[in-house]
XYZ file of C-alpha atoms in Angstrom:
248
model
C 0.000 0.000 0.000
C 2.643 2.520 1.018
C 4.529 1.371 -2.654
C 1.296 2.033 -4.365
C 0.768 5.592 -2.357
C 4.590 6.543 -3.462
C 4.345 5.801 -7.080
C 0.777 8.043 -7.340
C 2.480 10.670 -5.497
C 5.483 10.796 -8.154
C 3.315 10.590 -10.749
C 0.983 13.374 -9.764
C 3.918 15.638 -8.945
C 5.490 14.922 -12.516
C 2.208 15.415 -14.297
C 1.838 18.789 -12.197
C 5.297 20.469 -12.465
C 5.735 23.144 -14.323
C 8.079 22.166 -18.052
C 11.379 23.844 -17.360
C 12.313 26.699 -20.467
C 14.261 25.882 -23.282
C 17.754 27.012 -23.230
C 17.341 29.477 -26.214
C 13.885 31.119 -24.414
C 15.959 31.617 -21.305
C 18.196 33.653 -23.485
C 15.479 35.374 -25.484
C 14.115 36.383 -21.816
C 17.300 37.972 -20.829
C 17.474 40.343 -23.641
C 15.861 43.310 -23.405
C 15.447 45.447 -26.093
C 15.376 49.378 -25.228
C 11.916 50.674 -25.397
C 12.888 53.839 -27.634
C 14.005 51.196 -30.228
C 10.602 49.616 -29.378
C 8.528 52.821 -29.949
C 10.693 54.095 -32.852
C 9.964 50.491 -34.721
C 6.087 51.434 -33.793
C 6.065 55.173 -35.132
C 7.698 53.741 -38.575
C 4.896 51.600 -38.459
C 2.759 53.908 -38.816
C 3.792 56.465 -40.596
C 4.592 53.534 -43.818
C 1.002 52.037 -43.451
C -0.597 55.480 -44.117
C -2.084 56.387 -40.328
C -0.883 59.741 -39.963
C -3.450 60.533 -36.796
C -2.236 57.428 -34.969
C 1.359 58.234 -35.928
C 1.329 62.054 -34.342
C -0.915 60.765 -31.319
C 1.392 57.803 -30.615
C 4.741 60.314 -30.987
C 3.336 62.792 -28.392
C 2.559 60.012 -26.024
C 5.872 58.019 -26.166
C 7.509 61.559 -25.893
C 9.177 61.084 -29.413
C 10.949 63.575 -30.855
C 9.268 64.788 -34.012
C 9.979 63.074 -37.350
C 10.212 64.315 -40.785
C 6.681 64.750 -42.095
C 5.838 62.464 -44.810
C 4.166 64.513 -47.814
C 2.430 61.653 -48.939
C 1.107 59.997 -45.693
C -2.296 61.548 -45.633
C -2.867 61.252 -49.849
C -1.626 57.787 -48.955
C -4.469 56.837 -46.029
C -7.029 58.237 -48.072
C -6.095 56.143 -51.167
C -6.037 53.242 -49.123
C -9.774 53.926 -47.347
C -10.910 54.302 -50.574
C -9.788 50.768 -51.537
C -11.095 48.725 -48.802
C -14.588 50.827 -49.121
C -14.569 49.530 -52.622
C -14.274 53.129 -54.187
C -11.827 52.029 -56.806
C -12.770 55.338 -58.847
C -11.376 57.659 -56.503
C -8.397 55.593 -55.444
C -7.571 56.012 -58.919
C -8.318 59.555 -59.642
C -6.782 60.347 -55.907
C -3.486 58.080 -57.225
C -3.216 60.053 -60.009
C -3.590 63.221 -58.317
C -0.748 62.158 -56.219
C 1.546 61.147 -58.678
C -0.020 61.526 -62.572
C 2.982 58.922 -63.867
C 2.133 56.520 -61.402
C 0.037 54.255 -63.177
C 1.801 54.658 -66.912
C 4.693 53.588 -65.161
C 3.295 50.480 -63.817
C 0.806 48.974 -65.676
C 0.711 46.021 -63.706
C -0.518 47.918 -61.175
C -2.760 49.789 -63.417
C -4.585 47.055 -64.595
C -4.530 45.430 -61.105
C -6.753 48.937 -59.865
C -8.822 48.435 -63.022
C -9.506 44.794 -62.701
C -10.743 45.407 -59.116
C -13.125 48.274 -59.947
C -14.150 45.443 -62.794
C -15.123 43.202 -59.784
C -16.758 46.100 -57.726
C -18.865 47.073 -60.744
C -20.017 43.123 -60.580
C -20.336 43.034 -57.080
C -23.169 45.782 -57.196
C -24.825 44.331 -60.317
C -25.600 41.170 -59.018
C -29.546 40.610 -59.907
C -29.085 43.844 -62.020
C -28.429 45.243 -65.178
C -24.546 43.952 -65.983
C -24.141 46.173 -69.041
C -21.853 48.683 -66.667
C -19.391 46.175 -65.838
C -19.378 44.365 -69.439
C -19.094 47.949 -71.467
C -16.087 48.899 -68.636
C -14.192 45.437 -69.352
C -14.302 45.898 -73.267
C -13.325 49.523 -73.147
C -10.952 49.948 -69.863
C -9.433 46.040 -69.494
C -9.901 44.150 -72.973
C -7.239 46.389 -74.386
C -4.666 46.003 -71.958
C -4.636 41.858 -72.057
C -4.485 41.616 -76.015
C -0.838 42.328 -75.811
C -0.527 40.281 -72.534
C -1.840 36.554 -71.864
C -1.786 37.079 -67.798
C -3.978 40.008 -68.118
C -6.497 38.187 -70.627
C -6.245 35.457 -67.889
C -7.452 37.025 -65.374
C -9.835 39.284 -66.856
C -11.314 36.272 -67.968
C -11.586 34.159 -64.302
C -13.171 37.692 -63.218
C -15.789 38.257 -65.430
C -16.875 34.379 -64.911
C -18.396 36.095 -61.837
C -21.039 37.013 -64.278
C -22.176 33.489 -65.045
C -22.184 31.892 -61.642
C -24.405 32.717 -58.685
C -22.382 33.867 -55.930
C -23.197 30.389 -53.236
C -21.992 28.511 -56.445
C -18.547 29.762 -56.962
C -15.465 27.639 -57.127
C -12.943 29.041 -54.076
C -10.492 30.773 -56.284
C -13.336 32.843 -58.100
C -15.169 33.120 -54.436
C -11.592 34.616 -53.610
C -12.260 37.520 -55.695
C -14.861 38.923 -53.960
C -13.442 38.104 -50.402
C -12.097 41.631 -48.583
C -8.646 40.155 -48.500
C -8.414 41.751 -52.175
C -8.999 44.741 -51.572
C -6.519 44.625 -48.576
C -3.750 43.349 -50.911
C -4.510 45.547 -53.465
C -4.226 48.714 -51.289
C -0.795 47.396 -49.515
C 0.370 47.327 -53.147
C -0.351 50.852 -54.054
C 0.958 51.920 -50.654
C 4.068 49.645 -51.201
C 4.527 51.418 -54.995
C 4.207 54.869 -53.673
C 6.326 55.064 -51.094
C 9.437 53.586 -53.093
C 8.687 56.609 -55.759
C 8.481 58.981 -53.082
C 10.626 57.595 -50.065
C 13.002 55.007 -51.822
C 11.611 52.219 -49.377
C 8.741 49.915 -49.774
C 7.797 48.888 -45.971
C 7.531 49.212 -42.489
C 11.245 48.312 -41.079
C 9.038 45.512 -38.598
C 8.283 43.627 -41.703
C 11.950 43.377 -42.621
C 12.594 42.746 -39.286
C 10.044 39.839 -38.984
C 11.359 38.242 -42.592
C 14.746 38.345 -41.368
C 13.755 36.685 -38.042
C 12.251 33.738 -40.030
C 15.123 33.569 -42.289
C 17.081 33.328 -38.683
C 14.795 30.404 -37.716
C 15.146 28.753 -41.155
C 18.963 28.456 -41.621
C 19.347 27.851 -37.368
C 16.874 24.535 -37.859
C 18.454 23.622 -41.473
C 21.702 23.157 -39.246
C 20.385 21.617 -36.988
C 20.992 23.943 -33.755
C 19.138 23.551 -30.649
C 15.868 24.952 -30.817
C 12.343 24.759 -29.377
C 9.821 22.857 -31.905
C 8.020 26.118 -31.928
C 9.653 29.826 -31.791
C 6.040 32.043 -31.385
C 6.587 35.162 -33.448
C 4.349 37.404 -30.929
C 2.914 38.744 -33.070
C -0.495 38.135 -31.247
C -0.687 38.534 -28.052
C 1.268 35.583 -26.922
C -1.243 33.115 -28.921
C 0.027 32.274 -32.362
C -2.195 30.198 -33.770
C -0.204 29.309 -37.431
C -2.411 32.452 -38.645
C -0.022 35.445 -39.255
C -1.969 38.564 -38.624
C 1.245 41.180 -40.026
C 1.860 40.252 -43.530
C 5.272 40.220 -44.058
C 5.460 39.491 -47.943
């Protein structure tokens, strides 16, 4: 009996103890990264993504000293609202506005703008009329993919949203309605106007973040000592394989 009582107690006490850290944690723990580098990583942020409010609120708080205005930041947030509110029309003219070579220079991105207010026009004609969206694809998209066979592909998987009903759409044509391309579409523009206008593309915490998973990557193809699973932190401590800062 007292054998039996011993070898329940060990076993509760091994099943209850807390799993010691991992050698490279304990060192991750230790270093502590100043909190101006912190808050100057935060105000970059910021200021890249187009949030000029939230930029000059955050700078006052953190007692920042004052950085050099942006010209574009504000042009740049309003572009961006436009996008995700579906108000493809005004991104463009407001792009333009901005910086009139813009689009002539990039007609990827040009026809990328265009093929979304394509899908918008769609989007609001479902049950309706589609002669809006039809006449704006033969006059504003059709002549842009004769000369090149990715643009003819994908103006063609787009207007197929014209012959299926919306709950009947295959996941990659589903895709193109989903919010996430709008979201992509205005990190693009962002990303193209601040390397005309600043020489740099991005946040530096998106470098930052790539080069930490580069880190990872070469550390585990060599076999080092690591945890099975380095959480980026990127969400409040709970990772879930979902990256919520997209870092490509």
């Amino acid at each position: 009996m007292d054998l039996h009582r011993r070898i329940q107690s060990q076993t509760s006490s091994t099943s209850t103890a807390t799993p010691s850290k991992h050698a490279f944690e304990t060192r991750v723990a230790d270093v502590k990264s100043p909190k101006s580098d912190i808050n100057a990583l935060i105000l970059d942020y910021l200021m890249m993504e187009g949030y000029p409010k939230a930029a000059e609120k955050f700078q006052k708080e953190a007692n920042l000293q004052p950085w050099q205005v942006d010209p574009t930041i504000n042009a740049r947030q309003q572009i961006q609202h436009a996008i995700h509110v579906g108000d493809i029309q005004k991104a463009i003219s407001d792009l333009n506005e901005l910086d009139p070579g813009i689009l002539d220079s990039d007609p990827h991105l040009h026809f990328s703008l265009l093929r979304l207010q394509l899908i918008e026009l769609i989007r609001n004609a479902r049950g309706y009329d589609p002669s809006a969206a039809i006449n704006f694809a033969q006059e504003k998209l059709a002549p842009r993919a004769a000369s090149n066979e990715q643009f003819l592909k994908e103006l063609e998987k787009t207007m197929a949203l014209l012959i299926f009903p919306p709950d009947k759409l295959q996941p990659d044509l589903a895709a193109l309605l989903h919010s996430d391309l709008r979201r992509n579409t205005a990190a693009q523009v962002n990303e193209v106007v601040l390397q005309r206008h600043t020489e740099r593309r991005e946040a530096a915490i998106r470098q930052l973040v790539r080069m930490r998973e580069w880190a990872e990557a070469s550390c585990r193809s060599k076999k080092r000592n690591l945890p099975d699973r380095i959480e980026l932190g990127l969400n409040n401590g709970d990772d879930n394989g979902h990256d919520p800062m997209v870092t490509t």
